[in-house]
PDB file of C-alpha atoms and ligand atoms in Angstrom:
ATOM      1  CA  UNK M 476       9.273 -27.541  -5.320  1.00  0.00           C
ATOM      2  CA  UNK M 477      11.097 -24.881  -7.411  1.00  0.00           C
ATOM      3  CA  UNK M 478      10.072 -21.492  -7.650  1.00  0.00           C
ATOM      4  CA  UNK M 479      10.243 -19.151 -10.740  1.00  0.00           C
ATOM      5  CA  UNK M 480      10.627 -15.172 -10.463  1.00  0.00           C
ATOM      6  CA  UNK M 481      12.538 -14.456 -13.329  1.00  0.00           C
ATOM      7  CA  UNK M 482      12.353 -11.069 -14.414  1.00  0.00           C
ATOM      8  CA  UNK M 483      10.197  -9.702 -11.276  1.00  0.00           C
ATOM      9  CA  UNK M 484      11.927  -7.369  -9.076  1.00  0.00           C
ATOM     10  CA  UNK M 485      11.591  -7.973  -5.365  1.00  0.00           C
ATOM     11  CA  UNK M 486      12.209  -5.782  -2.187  1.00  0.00           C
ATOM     12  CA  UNK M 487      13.515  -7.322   0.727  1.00  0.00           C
ATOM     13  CA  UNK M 488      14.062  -4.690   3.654  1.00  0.00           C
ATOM     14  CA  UNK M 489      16.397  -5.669   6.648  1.00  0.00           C
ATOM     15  CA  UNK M 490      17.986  -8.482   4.431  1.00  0.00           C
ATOM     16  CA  UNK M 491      21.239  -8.081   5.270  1.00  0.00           C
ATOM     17  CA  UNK M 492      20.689 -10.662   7.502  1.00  0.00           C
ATOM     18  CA  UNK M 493      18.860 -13.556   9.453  1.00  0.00           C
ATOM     19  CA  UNK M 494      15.409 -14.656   7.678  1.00  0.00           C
ATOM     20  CA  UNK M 495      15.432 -11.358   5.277  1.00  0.00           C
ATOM     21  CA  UNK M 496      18.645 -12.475   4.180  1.00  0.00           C
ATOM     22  CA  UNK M 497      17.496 -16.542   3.639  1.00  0.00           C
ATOM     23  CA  UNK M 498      14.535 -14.288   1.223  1.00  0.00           C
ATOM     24  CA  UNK M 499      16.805 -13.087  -0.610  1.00  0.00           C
ATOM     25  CA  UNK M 500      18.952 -16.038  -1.205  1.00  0.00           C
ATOM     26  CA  UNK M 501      15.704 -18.026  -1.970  1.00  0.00           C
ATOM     27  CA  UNK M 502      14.215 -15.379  -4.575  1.00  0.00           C
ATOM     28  CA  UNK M 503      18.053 -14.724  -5.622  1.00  0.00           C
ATOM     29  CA  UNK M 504      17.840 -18.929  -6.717  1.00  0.00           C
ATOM     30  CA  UNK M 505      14.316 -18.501  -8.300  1.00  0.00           C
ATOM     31  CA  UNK M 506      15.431 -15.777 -10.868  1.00  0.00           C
ATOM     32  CA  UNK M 507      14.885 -12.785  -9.221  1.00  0.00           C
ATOM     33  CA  UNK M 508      16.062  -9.260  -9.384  1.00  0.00           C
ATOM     34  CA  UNK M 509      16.634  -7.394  -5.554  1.00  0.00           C
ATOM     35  CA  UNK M 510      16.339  -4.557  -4.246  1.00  0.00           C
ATOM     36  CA  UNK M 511      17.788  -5.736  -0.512  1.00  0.00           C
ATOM     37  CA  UNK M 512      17.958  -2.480   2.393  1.00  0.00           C
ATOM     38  CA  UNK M 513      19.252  -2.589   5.743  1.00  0.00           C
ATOM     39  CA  UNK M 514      20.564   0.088   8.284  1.00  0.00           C
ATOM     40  CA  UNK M 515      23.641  -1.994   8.972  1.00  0.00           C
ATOM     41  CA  UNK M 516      26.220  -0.575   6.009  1.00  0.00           C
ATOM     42  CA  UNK M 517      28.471  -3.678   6.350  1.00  0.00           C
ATOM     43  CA  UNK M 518      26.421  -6.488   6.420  1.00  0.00           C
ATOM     44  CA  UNK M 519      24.908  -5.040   3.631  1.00  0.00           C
ATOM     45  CA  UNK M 520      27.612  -4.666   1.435  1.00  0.00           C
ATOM     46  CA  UNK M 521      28.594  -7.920   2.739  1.00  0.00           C
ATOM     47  CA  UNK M 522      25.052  -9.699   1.345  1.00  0.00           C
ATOM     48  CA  UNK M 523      25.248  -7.374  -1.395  1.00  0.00           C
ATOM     49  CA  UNK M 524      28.637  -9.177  -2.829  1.00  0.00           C
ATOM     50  CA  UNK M 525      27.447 -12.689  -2.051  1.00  0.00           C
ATOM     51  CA  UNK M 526      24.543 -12.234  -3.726  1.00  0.00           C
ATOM     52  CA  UNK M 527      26.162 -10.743  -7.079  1.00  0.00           C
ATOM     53  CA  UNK M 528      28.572 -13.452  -6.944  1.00  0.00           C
ATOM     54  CA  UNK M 529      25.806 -15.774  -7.713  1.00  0.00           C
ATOM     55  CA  UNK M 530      24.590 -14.038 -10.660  1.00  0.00           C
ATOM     56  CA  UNK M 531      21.371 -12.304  -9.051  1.00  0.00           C
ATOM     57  CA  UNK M 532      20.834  -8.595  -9.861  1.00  0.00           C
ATOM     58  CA  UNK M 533      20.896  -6.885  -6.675  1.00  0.00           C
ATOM     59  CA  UNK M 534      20.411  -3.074  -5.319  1.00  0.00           C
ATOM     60  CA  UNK M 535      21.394  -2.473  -2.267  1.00  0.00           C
ATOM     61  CA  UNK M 536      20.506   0.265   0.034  1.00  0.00           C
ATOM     62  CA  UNK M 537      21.206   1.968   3.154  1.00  0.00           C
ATOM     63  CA  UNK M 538      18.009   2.413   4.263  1.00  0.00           C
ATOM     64  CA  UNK M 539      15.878   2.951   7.770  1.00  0.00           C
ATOM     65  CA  UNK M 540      12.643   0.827   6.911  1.00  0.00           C
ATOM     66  CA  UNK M 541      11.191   2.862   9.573  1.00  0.00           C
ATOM     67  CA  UNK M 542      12.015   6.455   8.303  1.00  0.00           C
ATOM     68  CA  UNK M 543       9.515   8.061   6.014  1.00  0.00           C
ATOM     69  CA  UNK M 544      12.370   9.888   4.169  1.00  0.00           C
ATOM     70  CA  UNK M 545      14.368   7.125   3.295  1.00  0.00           C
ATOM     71  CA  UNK M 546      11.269   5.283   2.530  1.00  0.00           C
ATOM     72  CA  UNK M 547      10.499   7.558  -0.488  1.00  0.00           C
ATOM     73  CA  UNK M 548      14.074   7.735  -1.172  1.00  0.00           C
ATOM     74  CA  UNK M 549      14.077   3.698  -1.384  1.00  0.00           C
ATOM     75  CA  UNK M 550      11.053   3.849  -3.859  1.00  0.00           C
ATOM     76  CA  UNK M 551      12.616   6.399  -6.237  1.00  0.00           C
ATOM     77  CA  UNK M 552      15.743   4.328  -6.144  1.00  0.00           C
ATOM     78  CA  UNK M 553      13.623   1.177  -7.291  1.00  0.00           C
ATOM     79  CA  UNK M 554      12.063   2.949  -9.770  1.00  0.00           C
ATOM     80  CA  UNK M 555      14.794   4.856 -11.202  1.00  0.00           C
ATOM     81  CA  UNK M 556      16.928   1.612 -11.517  1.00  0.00           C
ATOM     82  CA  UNK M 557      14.390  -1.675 -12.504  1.00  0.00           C
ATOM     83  CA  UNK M 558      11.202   0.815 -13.348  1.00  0.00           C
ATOM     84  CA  UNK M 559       8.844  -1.051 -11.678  1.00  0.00           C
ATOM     85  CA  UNK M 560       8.438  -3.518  -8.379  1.00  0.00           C
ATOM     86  CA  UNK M 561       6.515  -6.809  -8.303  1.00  0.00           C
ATOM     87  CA  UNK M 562       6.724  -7.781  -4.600  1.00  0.00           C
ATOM     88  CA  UNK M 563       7.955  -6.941  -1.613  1.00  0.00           C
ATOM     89  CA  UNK M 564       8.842  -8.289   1.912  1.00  0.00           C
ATOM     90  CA  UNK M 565       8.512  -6.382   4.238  1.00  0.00           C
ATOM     91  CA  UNK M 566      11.011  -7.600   7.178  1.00  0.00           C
ATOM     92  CA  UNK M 567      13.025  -5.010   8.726  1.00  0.00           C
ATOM     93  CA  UNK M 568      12.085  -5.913  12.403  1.00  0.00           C
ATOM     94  CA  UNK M 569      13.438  -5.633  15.847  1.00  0.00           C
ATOM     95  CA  UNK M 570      12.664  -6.596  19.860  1.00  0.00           C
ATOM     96  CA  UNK M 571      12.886  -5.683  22.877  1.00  0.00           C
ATOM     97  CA  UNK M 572      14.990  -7.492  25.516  1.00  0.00           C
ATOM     98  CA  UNK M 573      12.663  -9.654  27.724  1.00  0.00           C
ATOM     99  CA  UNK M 574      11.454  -7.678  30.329  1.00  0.00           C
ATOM    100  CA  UNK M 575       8.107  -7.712  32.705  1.00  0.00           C
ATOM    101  CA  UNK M 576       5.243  -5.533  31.316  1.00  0.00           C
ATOM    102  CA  UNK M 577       5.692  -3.060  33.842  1.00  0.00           C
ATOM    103  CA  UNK M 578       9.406  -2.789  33.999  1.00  0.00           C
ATOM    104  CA  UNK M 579       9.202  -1.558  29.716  1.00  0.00           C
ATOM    105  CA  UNK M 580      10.287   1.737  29.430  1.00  0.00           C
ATOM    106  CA  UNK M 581       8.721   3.715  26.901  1.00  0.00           C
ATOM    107  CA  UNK M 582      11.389   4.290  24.705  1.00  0.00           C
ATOM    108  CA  UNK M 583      11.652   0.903  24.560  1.00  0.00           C
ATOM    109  CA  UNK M 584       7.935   0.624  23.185  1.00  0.00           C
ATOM    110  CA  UNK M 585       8.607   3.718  20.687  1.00  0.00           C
ATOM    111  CA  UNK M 586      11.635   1.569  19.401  1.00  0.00           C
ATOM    112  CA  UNK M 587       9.766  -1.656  19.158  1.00  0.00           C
ATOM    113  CA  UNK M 588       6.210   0.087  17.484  1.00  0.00           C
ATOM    114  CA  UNK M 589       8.754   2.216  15.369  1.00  0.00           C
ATOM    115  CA  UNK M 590      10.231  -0.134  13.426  1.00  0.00           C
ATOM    116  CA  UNK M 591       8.070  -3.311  13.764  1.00  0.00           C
ATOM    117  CA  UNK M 592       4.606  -0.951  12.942  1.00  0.00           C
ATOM    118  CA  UNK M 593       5.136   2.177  11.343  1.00  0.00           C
ATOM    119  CA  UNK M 594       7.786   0.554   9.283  1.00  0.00           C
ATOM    120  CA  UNK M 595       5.888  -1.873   7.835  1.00  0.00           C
ATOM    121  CA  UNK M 596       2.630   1.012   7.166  1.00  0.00           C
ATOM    122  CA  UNK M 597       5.417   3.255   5.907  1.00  0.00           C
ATOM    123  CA  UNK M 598       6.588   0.657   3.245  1.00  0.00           C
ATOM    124  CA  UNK M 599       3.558  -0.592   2.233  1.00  0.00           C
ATOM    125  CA  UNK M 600       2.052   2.531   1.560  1.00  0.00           C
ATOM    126  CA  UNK M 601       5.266   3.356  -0.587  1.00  0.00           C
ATOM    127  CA  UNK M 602       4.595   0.166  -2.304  1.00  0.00           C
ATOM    128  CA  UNK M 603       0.692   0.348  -2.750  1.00  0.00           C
ATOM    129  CA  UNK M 604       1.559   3.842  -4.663  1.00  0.00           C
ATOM    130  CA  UNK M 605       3.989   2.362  -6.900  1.00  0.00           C
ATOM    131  CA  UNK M 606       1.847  -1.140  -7.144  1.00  0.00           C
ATOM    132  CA  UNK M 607      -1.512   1.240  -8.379  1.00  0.00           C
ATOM    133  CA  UNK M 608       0.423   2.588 -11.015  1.00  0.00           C
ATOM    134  CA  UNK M 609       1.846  -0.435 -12.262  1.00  0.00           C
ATOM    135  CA  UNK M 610      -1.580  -2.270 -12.084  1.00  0.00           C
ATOM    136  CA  UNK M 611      -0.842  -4.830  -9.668  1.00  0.00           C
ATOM    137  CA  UNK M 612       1.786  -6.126  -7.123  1.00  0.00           C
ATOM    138  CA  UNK M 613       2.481  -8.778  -4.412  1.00  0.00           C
ATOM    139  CA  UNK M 614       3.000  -7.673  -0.784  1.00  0.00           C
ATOM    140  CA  UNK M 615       4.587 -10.530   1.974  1.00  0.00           C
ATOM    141  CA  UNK M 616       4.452  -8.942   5.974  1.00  0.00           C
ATOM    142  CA  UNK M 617       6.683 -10.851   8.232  1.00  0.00           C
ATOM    143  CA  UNK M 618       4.396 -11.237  10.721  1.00  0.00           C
ATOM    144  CA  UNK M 619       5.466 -14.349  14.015  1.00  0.00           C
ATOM    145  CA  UNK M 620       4.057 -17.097  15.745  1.00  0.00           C
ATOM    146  CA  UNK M 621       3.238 -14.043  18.050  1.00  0.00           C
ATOM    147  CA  UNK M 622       0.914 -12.078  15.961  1.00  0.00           C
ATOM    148  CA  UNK M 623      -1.785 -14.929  17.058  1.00  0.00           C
ATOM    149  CA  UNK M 624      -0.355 -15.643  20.924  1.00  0.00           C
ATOM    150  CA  UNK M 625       1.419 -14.456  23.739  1.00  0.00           C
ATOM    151  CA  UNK M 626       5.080 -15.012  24.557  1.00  0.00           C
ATOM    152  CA  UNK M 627       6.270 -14.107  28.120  1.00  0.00           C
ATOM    153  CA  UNK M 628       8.034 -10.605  29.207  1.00  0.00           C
ATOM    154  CA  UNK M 629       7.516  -9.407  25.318  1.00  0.00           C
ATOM    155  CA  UNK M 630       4.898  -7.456  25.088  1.00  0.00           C
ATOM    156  CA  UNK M 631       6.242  -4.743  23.177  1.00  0.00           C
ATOM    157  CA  UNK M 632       7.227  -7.429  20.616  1.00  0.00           C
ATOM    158  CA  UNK M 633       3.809  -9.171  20.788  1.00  0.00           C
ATOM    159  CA  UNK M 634       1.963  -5.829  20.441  1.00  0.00           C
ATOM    160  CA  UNK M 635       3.835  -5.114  17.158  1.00  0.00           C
ATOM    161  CA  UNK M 636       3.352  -8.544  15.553  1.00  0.00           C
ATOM    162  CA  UNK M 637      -0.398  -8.502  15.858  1.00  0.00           C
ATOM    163  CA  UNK M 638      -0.400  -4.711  14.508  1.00  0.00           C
ATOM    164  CA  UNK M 639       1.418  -6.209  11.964  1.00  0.00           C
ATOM    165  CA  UNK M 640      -1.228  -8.614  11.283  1.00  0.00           C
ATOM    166  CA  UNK M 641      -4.069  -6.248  11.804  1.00  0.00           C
ATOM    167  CA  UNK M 642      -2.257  -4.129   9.143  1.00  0.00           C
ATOM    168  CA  UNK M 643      -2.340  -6.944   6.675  1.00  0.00           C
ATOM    169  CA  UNK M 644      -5.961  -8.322   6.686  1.00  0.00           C
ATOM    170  CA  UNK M 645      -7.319  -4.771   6.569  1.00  0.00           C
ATOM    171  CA  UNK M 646      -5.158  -2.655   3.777  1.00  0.00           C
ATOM    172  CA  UNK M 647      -5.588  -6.102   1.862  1.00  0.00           C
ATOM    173  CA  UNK M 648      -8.709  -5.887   1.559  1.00  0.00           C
ATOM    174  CA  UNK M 649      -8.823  -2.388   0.619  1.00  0.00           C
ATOM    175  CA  UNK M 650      -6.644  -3.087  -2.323  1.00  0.00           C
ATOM    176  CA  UNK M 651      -8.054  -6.937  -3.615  1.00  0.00           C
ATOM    177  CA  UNK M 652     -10.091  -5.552  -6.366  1.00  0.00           C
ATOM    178  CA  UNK M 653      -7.125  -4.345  -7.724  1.00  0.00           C
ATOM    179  CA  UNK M 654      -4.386  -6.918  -7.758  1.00  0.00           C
ATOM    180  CA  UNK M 655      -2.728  -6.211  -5.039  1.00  0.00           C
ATOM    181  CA  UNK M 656      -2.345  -9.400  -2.923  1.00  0.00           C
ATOM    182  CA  UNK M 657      -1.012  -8.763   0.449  1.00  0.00           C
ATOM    183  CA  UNK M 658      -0.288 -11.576   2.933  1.00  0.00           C
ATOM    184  CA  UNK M 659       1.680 -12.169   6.070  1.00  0.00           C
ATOM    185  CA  UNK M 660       3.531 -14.996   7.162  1.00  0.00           C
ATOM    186  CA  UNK M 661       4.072 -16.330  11.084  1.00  0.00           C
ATOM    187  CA  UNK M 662       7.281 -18.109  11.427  1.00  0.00           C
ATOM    188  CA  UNK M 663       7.937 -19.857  14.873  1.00  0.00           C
ATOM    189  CA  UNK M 664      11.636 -19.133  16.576  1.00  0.00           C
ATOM    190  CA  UNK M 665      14.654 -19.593  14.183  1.00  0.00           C
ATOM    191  CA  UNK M 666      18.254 -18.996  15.101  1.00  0.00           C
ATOM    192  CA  UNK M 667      18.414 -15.531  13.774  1.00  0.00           C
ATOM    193  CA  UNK M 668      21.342 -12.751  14.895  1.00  0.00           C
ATOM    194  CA  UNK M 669      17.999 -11.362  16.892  1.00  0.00           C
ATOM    195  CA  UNK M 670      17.047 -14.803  18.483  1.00  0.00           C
ATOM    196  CA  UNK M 671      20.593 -15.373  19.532  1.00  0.00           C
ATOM    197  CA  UNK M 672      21.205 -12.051  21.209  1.00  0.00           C
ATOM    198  CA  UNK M 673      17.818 -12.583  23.108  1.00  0.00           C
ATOM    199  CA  UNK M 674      17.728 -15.938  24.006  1.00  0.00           C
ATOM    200  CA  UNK M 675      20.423 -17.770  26.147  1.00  0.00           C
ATOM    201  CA  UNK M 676      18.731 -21.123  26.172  1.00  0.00           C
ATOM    202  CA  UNK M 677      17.747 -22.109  22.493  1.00  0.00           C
ATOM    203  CA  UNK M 678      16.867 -25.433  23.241  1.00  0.00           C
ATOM    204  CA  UNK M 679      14.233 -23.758  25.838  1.00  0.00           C
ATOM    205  CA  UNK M 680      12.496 -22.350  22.661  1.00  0.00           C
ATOM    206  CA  UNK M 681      12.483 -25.419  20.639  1.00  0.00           C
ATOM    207  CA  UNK M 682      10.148 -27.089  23.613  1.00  0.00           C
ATOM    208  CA  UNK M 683       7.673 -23.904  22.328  1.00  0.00           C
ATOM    209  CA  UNK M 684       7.301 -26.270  18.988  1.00  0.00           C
ATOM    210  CA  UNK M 685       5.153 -28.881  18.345  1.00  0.00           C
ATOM    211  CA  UNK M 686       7.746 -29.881  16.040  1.00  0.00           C
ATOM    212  CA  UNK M 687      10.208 -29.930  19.013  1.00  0.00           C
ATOM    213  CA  UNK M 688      13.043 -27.829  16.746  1.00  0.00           C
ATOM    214  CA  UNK M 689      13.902 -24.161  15.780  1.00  0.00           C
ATOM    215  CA  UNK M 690      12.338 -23.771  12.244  1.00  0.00           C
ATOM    216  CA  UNK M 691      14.987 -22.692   9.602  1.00  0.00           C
ATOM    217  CA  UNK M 692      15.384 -19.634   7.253  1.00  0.00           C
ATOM    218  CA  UNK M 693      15.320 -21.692   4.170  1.00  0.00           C
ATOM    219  CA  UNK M 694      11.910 -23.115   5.460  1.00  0.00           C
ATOM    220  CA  UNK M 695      10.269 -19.580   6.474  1.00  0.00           C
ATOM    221  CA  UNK M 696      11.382 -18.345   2.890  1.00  0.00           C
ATOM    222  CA  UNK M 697       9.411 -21.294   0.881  1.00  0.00           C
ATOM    223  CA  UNK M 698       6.522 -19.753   2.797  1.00  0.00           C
ATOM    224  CA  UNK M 699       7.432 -16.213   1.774  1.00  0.00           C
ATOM    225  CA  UNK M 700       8.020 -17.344  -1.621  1.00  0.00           C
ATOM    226  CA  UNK M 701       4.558 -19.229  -1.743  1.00  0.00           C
ATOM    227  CA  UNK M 702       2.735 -16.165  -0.822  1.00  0.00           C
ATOM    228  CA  UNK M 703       4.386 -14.279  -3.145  1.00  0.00           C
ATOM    229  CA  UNK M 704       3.638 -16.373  -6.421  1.00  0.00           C
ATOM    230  CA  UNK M 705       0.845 -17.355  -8.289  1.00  0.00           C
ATOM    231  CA  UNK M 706       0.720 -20.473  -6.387  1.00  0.00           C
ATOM    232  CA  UNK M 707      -1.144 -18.802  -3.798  1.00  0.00           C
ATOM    233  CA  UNK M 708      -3.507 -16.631  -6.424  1.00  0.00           C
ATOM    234  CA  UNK M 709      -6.632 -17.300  -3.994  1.00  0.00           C
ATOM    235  CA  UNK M 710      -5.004 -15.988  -0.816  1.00  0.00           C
ATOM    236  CA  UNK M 711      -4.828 -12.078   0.469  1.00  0.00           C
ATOM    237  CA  UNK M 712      -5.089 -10.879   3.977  1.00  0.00           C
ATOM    238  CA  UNK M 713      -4.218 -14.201   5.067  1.00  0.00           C
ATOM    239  CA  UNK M 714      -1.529 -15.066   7.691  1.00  0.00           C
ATOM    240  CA  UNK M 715       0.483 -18.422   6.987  1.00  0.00           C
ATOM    241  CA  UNK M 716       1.698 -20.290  10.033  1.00  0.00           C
ATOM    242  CA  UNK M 717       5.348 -21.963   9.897  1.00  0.00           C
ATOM    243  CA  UNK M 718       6.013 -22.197  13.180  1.00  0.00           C
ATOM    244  CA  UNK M 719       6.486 -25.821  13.925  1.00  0.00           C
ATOM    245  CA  UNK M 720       3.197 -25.950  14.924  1.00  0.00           C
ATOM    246  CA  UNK M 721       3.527 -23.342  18.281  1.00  0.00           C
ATOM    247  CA  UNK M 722       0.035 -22.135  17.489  1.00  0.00           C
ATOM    248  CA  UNK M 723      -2.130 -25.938  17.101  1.00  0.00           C
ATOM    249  CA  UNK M 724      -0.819 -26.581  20.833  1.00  0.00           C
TER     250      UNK M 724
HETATM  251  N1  NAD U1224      13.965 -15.086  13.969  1.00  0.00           N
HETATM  252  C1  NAD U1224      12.768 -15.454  14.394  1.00  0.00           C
HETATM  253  O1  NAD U1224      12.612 -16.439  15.125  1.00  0.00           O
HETATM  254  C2  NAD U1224      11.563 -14.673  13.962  1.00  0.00           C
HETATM  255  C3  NAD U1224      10.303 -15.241  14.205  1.00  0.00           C
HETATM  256  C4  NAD U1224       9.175 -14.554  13.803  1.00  0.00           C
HETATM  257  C5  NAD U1224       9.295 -13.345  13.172  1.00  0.00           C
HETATM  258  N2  NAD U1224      10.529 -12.821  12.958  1.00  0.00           N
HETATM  259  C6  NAD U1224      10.603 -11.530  12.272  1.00  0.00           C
HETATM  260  O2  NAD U1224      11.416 -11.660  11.132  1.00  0.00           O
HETATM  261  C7  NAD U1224      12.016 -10.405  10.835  1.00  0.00           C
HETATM  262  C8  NAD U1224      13.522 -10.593  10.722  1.00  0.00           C
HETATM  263  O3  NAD U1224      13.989 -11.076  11.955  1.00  0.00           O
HETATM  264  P1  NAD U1224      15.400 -11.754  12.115  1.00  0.00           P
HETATM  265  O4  NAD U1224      15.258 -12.720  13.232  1.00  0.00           O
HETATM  266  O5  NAD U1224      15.938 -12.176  10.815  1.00  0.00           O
HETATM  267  O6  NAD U1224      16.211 -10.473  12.669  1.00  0.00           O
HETATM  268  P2  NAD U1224      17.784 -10.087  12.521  1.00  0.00           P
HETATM  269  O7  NAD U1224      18.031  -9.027  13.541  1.00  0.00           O
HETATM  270  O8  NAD U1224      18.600 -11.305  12.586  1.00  0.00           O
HETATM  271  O9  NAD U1224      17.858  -9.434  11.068  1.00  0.00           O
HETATM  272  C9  NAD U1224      17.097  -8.267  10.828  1.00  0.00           C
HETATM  273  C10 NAD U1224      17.828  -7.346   9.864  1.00  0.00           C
HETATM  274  O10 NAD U1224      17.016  -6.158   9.751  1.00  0.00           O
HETATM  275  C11 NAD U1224      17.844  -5.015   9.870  1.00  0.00           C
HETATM  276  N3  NAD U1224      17.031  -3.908  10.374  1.00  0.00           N
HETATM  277  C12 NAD U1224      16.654  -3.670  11.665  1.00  0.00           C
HETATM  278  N4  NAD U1224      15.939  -2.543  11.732  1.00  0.00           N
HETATM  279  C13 NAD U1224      15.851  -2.049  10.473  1.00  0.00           C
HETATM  280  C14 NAD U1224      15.243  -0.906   9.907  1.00  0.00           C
HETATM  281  N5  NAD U1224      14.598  -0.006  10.668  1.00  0.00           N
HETATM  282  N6  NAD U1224      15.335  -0.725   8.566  1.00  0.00           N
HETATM  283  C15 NAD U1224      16.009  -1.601   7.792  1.00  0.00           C
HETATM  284  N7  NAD U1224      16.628  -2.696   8.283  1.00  0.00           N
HETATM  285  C16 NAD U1224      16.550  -2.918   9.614  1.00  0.00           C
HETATM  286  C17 NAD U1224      18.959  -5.421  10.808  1.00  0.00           C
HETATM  287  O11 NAD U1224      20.109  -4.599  10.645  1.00  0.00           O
HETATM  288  C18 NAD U1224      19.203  -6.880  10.379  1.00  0.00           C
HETATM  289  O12 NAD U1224      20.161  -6.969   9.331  1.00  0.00           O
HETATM  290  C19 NAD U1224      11.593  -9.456  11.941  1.00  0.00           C
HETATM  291  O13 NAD U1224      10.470  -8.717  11.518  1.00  0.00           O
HETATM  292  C20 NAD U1224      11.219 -10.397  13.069  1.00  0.00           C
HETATM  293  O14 NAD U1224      10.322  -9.826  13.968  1.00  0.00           O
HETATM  294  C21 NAD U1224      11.659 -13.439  13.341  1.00  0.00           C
END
């Protein structure tokens, strides 16, 4: 299946690698013009230049998904340069190291609920604002297989990724008489820069799977891309599982 964004402009924060990096490729291929932010200067510049060499449109910013300031900042910037914004992902995400409930200190949870929670209520009330005005919008939470179930000795992670999901059903409802669609997706493990520096034994994780692999980024972005086009006109406040089947077992 090919997908077609030409002409839409598309946010993608923390894409300056792993699976908000595989988004951007994927909406990069469909047509798309980016707006890409990460707090990493570097990698984004790096992502930045691939990207362009390709032919995509892309913005780039330094930019702390997690920091009301920049938020705004990061919304005048999309404004000021594409004058509008069709969708966004909203990816920028982090864990903790895994670590027994009561060992977690609590700057540890602040870090975690920081940037996994109030980044995501941050940007999407940035987004809503500019979405109202422009009469519609598409909005695509990356959620995990762990906004539905547990994982061991990550509860700060866990607790994030169902606020994340929370978050979604109930502002998207709120806005879904007013075409604003707003959907999460769940990926299962894939071997991100963040699953690497976690995890010592991938093929531990893969045994998590129905599927008995990792998933892939290209496969998580076809569901990011799904929930972000017309194909999936009927769905908001939904959360799409691709996770290799971790939640059916
Ligand atoms: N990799 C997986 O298996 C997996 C599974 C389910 C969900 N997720 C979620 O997908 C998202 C991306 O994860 P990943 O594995 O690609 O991680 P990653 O660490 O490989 O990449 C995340 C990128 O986000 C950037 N970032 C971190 N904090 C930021 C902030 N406050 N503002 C802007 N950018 C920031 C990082 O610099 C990095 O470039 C996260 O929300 C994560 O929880 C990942």
């Amino acid at each position: 299946m090919t997908f077609d964004f030409k002409r839409q402009v598309v946010l993608i924060t923390g894409a300056a690698a792993g699976l908000g990096y595989a988004c951007a490729q994927a909406f990069a291929a469909a047509g798309a013009k980016l707006v890409i932010t990460d707090i990493s200067q570097e990698a984004l510049d790096k992502a930045v230049n691939d990207l362009e060499k390709g032919g995509t449109e892309v913005l780039g910013l330094l930019n702390d998904a997690s920091d009301s300031a920049d938020v705004s900042a990061m919304m005048t910037a999309i404004v000021a340069r594409f004058g509008r914004l069709d969708i966004a992902v909203n990816n920028a995400g982090t864990a903790t190291p895994l670590q027994e409930f009561h060992e977690v200190g609590e700057a540890e949870f602040d870090r975690v609920i920081t940037v996994n929670v109030k980044g995501v209520w941050l940007c999407m009330q940035a987004e809503i604002r500019q979405m109202l005005k422009q009469g519609g919008g598409r909005i695509v939470n990356m959620a995990s297989a762990t906004s539905r179930n547990t994982y061991p000795n990550a509860a700060p992670y866990v607790t994030s990724k169902f606020a994340v999901a929370g978050l979604t059903r109930t502002v998207a409802v709120d806005y879904a008489d007013r075409d604003i669609r707003i959907n999460a997706i769940c990926p299962g493990n894939v071997a991100t820069p963040l699953v690497v520096s976690l995890v010592e034994d991938l093929s531990v994780l893969s045994t998590r799977h129905a599927i008995k692999r990792l998933g892939t980024p290209e496969e998580v972005a076809n569901g990011v891309m799904f929930l972000a086009s017309d194909l999936s006109s009927f769905s908001t406040g939904s959360l799409l599982e691709v996770d290799g089947g971790w939640n059916a077992i």
